[in-house]
PDB file of C-alpha atoms in Angstrom:
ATOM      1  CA  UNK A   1      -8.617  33.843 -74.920  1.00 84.00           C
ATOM      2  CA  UNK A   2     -10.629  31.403 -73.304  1.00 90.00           C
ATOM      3  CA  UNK A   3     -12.230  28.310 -73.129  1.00 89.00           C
ATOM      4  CA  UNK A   4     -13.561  25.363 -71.614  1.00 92.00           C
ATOM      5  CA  UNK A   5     -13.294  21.590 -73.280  1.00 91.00           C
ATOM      6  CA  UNK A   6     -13.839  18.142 -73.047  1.00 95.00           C
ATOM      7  CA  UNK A   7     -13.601  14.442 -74.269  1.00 96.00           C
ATOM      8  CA  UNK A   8     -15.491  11.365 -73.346  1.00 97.00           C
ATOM      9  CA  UNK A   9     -14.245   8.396 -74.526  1.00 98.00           C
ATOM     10  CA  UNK A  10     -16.268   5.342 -72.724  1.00 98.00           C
ATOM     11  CA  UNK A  11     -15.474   1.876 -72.807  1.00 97.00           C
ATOM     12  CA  UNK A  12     -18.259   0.014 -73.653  1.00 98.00           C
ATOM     13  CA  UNK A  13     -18.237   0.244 -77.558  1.00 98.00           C
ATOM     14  CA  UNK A  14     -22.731   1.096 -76.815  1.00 98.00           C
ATOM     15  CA  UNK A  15     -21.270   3.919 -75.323  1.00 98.00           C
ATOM     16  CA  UNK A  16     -20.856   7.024 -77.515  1.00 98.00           C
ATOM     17  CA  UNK A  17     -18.267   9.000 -77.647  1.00 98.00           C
ATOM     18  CA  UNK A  18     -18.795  12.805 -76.437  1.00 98.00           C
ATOM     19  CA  UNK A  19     -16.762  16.133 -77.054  1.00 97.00           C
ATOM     20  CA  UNK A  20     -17.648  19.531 -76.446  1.00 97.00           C
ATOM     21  CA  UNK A  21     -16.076  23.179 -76.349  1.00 95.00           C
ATOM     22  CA  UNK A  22     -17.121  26.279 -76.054  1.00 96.00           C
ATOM     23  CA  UNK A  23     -14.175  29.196 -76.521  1.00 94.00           C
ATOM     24  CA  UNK A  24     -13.955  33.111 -76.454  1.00 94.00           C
ATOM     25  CA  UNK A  25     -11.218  35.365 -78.346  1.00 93.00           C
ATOM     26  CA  UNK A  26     -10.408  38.874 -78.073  1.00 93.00           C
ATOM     27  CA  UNK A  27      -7.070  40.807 -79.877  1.00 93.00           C
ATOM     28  CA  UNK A  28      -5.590  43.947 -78.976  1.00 92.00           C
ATOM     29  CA  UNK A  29      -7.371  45.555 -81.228  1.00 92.00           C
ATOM     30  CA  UNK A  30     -10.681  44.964 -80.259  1.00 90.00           C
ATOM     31  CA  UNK A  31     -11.806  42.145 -82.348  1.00 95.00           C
ATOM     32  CA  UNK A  32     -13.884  39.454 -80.601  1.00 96.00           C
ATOM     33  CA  UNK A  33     -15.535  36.211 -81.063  1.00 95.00           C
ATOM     34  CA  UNK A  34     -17.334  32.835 -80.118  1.00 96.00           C
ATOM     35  CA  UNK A  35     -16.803  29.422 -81.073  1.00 96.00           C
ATOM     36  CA  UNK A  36     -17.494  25.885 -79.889  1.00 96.00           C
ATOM     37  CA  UNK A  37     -19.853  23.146 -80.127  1.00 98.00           C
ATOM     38  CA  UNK A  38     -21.109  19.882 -78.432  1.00 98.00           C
ATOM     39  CA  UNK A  39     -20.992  16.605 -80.670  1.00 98.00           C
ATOM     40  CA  UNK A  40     -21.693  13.139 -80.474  1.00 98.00           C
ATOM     41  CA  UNK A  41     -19.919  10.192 -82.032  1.00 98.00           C
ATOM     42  CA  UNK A  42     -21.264   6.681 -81.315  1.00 98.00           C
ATOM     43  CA  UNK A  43     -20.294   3.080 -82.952  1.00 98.00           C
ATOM     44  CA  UNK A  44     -23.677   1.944 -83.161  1.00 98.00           C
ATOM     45  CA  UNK A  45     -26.749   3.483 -84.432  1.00 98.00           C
ATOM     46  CA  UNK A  46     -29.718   4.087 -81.924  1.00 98.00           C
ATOM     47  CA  UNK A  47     -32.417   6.471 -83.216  1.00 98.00           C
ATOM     48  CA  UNK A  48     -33.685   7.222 -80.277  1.00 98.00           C
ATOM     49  CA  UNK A  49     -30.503   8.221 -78.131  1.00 98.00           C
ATOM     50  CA  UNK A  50     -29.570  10.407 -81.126  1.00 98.00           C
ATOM     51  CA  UNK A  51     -33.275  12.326 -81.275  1.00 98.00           C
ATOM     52  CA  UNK A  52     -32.563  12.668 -77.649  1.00 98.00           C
ATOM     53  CA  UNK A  53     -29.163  14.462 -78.303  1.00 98.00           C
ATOM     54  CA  UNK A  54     -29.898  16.428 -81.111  1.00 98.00           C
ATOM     55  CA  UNK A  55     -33.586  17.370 -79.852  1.00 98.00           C
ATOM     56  CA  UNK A  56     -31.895  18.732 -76.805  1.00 98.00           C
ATOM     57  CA  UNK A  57     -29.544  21.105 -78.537  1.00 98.00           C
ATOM     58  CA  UNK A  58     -32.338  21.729 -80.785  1.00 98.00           C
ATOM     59  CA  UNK A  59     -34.083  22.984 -77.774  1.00 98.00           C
ATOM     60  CA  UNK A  60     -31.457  25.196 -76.713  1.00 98.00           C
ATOM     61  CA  UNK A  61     -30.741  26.476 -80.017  1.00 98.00           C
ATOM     62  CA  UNK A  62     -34.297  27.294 -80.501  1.00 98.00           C
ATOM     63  CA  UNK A  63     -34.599  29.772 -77.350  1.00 98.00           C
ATOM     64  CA  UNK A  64     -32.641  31.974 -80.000  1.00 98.00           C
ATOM     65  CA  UNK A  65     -34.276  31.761 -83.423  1.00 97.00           C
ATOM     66  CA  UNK A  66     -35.637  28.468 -85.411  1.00 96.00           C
ATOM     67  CA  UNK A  67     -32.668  29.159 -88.071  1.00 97.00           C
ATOM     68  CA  UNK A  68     -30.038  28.212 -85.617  1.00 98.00           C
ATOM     69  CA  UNK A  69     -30.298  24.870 -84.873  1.00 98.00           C
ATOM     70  CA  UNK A  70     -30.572  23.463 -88.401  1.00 98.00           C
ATOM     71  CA  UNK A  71     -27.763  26.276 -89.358  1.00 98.00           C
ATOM     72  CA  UNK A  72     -25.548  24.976 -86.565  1.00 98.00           C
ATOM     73  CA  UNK A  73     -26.098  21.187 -87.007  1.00 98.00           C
ATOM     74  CA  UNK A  74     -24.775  21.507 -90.842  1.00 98.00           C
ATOM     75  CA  UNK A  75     -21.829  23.941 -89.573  1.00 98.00           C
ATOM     76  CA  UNK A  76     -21.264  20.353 -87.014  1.00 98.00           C
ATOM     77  CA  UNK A  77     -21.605  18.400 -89.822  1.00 98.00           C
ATOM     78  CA  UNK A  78     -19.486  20.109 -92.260  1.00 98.00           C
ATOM     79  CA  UNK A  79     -16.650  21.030 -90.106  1.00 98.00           C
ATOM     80  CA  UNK A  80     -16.408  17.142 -88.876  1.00 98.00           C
ATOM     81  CA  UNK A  81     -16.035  15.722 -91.947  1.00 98.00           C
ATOM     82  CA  UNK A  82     -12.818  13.324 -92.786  1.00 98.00           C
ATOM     83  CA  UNK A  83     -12.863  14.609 -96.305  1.00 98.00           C
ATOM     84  CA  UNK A  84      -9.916  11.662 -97.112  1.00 98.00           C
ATOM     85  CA  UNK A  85     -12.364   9.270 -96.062  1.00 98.00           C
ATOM     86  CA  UNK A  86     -15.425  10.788 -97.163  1.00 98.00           C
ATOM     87  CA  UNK A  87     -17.137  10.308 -94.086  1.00 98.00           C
ATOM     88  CA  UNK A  88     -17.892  12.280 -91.103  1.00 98.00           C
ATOM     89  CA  UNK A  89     -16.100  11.469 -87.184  1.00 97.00           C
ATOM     90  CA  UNK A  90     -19.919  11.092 -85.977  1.00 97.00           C
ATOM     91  CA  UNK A  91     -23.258  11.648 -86.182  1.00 98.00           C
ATOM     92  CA  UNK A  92     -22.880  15.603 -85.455  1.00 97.00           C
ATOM     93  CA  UNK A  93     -24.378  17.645 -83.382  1.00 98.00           C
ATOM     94  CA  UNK A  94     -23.652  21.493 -83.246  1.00 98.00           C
ATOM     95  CA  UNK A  95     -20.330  23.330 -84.320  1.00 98.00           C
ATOM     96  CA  UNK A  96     -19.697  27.367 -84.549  1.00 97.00           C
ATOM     97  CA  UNK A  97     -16.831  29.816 -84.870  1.00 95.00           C
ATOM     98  CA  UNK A  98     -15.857  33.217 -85.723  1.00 95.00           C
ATOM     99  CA  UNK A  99     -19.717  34.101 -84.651  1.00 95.00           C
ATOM    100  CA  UNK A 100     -19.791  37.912 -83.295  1.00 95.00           C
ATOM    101  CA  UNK A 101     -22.902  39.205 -85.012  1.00 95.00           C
ATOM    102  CA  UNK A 102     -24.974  39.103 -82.063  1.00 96.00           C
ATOM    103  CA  UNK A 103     -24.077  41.458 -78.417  1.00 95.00           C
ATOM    104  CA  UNK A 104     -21.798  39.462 -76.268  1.00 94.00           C
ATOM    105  CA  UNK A 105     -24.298  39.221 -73.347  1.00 96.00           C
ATOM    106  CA  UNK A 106     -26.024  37.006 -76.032  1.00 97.00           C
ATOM    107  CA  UNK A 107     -23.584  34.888 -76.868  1.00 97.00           C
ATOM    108  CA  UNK A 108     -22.261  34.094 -73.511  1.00 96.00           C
ATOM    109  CA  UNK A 109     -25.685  33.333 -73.080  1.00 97.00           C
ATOM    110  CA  UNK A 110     -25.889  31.367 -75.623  1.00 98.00           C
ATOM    111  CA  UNK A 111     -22.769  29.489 -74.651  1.00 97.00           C
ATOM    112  CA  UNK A 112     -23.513  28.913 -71.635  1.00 97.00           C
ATOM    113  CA  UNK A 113     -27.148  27.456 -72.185  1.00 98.00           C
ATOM    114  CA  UNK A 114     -25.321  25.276 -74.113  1.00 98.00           C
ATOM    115  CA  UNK A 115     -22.951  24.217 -72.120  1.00 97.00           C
ATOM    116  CA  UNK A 116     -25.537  23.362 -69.394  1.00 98.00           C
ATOM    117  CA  UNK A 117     -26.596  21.063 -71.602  1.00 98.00           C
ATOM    118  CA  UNK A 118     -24.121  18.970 -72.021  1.00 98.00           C
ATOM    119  CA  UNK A 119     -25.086  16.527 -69.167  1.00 98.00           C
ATOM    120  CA  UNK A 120     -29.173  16.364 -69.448  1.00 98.00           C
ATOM    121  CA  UNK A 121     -27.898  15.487 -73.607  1.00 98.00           C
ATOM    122  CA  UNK A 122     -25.493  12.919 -72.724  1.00 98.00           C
ATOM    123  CA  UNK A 123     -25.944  11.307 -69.402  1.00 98.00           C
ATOM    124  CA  UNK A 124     -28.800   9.298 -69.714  1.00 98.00           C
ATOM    125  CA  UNK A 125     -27.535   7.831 -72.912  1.00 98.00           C
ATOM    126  CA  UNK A 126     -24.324   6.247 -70.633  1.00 98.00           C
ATOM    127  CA  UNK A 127     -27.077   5.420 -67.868  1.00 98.00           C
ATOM    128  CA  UNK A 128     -28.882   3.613 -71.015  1.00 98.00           C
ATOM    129  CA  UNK A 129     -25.799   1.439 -72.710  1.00 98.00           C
ATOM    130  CA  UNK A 130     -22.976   1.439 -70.163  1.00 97.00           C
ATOM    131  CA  UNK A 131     -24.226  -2.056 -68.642  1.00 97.00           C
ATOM    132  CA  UNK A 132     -24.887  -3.786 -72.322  1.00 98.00           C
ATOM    133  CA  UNK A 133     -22.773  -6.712 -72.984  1.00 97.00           C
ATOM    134  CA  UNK A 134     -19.701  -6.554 -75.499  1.00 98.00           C
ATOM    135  CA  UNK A 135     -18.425  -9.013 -77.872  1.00 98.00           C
ATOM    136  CA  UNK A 136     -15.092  -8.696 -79.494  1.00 98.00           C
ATOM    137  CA  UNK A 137     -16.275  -8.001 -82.887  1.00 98.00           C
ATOM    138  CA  UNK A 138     -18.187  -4.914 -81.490  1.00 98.00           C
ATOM    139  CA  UNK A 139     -14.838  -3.986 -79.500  1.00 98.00           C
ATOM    140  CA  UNK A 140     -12.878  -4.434 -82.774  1.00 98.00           C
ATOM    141  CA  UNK A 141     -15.697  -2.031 -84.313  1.00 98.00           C
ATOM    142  CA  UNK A 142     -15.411   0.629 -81.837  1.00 98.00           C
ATOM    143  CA  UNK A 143     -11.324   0.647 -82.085  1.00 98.00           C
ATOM    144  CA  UNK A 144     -11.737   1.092 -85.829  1.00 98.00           C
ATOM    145  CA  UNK A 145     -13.948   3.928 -85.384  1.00 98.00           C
ATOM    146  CA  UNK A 146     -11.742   5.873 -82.883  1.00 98.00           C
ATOM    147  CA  UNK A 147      -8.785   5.483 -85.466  1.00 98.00           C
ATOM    148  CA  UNK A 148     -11.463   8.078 -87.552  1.00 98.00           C
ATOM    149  CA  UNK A 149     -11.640   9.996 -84.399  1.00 98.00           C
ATOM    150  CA  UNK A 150      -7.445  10.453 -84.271  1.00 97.00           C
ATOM    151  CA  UNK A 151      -7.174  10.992 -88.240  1.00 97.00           C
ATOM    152  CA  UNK A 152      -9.766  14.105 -87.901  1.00 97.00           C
ATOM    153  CA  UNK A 153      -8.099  15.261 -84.801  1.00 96.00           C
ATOM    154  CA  UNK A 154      -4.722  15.330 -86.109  1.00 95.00           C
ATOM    155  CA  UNK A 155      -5.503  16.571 -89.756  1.00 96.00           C
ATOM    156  CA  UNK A 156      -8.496  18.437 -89.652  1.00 96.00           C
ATOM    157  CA  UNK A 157      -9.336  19.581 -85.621  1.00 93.00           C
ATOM    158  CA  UNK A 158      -8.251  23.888 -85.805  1.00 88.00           C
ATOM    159  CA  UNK A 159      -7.321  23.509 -81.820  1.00 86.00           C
ATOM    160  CA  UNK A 160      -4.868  20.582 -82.062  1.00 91.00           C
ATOM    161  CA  UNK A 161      -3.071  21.569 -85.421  1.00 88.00           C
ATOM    162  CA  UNK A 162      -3.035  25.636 -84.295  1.00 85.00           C
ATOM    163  CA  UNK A 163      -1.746  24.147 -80.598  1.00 87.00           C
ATOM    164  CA  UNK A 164       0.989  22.008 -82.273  1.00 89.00           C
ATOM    165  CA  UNK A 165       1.624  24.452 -85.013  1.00 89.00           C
ATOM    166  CA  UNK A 166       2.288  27.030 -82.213  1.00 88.00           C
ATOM    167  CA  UNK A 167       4.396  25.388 -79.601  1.00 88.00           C
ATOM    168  CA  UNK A 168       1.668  24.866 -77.887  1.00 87.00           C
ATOM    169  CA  UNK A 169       1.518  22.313 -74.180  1.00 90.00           C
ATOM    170  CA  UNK A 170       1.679  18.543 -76.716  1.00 93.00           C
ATOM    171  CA  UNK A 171       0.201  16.714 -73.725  1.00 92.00           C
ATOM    172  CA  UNK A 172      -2.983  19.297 -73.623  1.00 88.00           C
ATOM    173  CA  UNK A 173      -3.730  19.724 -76.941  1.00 89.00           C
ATOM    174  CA  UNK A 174      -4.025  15.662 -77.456  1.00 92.00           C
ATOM    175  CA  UNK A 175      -5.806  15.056 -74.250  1.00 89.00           C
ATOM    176  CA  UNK A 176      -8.768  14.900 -77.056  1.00 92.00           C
ATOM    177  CA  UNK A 177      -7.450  11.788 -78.526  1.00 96.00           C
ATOM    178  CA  UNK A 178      -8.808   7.791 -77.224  1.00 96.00           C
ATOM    179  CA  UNK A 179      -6.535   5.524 -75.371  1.00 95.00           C
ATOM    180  CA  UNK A 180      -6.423   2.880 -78.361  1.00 97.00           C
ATOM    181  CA  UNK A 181      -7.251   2.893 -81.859  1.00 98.00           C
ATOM    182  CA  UNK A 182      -6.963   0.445 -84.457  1.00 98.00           C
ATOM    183  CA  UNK A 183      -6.146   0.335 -88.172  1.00 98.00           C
ATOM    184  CA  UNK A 184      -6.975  -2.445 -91.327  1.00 98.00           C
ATOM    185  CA  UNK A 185      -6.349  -2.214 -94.368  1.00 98.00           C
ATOM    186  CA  UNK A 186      -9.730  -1.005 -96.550  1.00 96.00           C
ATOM    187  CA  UNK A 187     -11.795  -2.035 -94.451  1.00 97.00           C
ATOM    188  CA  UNK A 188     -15.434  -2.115 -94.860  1.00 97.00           C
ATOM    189  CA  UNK A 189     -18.272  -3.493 -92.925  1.00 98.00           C
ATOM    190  CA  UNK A 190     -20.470  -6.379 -94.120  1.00 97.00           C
ATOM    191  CA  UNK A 191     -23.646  -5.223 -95.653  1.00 98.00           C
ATOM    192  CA  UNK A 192     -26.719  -5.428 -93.402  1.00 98.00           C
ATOM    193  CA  UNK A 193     -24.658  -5.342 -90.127  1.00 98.00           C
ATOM    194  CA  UNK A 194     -25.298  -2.746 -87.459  1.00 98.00           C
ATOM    195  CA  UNK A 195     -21.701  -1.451 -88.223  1.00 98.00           C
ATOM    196  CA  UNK A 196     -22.820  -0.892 -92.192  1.00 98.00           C
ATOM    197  CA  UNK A 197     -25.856   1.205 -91.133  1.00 98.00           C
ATOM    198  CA  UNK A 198     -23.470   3.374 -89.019  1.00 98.00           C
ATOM    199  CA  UNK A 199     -20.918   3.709 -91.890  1.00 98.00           C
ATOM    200  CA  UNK A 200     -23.996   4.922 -93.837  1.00 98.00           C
ATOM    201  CA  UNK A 201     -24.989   7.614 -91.133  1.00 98.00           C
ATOM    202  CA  UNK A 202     -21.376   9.056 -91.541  1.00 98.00           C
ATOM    203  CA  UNK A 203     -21.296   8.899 -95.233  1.00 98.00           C
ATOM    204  CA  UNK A 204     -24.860  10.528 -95.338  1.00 98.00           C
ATOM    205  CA  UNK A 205     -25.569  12.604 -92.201  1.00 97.00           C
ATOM    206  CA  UNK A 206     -29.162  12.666 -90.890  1.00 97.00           C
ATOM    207  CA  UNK A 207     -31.350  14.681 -89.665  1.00 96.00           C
ATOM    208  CA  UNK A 208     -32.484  13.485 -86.040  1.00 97.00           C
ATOM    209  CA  UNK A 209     -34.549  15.977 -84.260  1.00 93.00           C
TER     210      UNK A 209
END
């Protein structure tokens, strides 16, 4: 096996959050396969940092046949779904696994292209929000959002429930998880806040690119 991932998790609550991974597995026997994915997870909704995320994986996705992207960015938005909550960790992005049906020239390929585009997807999205101002209602926003982000991880995520389930190194397999996170007790944003219309977008995923 092997494998390359990463976490983002900025400060300024503007800032999204940022994960990707891209993985290869082969047995004894022969048997191979890809996996891996780069997804986005911000507190705030801004249309046109998301179009700019998705329509770059879209890109990359579509150097290999129009079906992918849209097949990929369900798989994302599927897989990252807090199905207690009924709402997803983010606003998706692209997720696959247990994908061997093309030659593995392609899919390294593949994974790499996509991989290169982690920074030219993310980047200028930090360069955009990192200096915005922060109030302590958007602070208390963002640490409610990244208790979502531990609930999936520790429930749901296959690499940190196989790692713990295993024996696996504890301190590597949460390296995934935020600093803080914060808990209240059925809590719901106000209606016509910015924090409602991002509830919405993880309740009812959207198509951005």
């Amino acid at each position: 096996a092997a494998g390359i991932s990463s976490v983002m998790h900025p400060r300024n609550p503007h800032c999204p959050t940022m994960h990707f991974n891209y993985r290869y597995f082969e047995t004894q026997n022969g048997v191979w396969w890809f996996g891996g994915g780069t997804d986005i997870t911000p507190c705030y909704v801004d249309a046109a940092d998301m179009k700019h995320f998705h329509g770059t994986y879209k890109d990359v996705c579509d150097k290999y046949g129009d079906h992918l992207f849209p097949e990929l960015k369900k798989w994302a938005d599927d897989y990252f779904l807090i199905a207690h909550r009924g709402e997803t960790r983010g606003m998706g992005g692209i997720f696959f696994d247990d994908k061997n049906d093309w030659h593995p020239a392609r899919h390294t390929e593949f994974a790499k292209d996509c991989l290169a585009a982690v920074v030219p997807a993310y980047v200028p999205i930090l360069q955009k929000n990192r200096h915005k101002e922060v109030t302590e209602e958007q602070k208390r926003w963002q640490q409610l959002r990244r208790g979502r982000y531990v609930e999936f991880n520790l429930v749901y995520d296959r690499g940190t429930t196989f790692g713990l389930k295993t024996n696996g190194r504890t301190e590597s397999i949460l390296m995934s998880l935020p600093e803080t996170a914060r808990w209240e007790y059925c809590h719901e944003p106000a209606a016509g806040t910015p924090e409602a219309e991002a509830m919405d977008c993880y309740r009812n995923p959207r198509d951005w690119a």
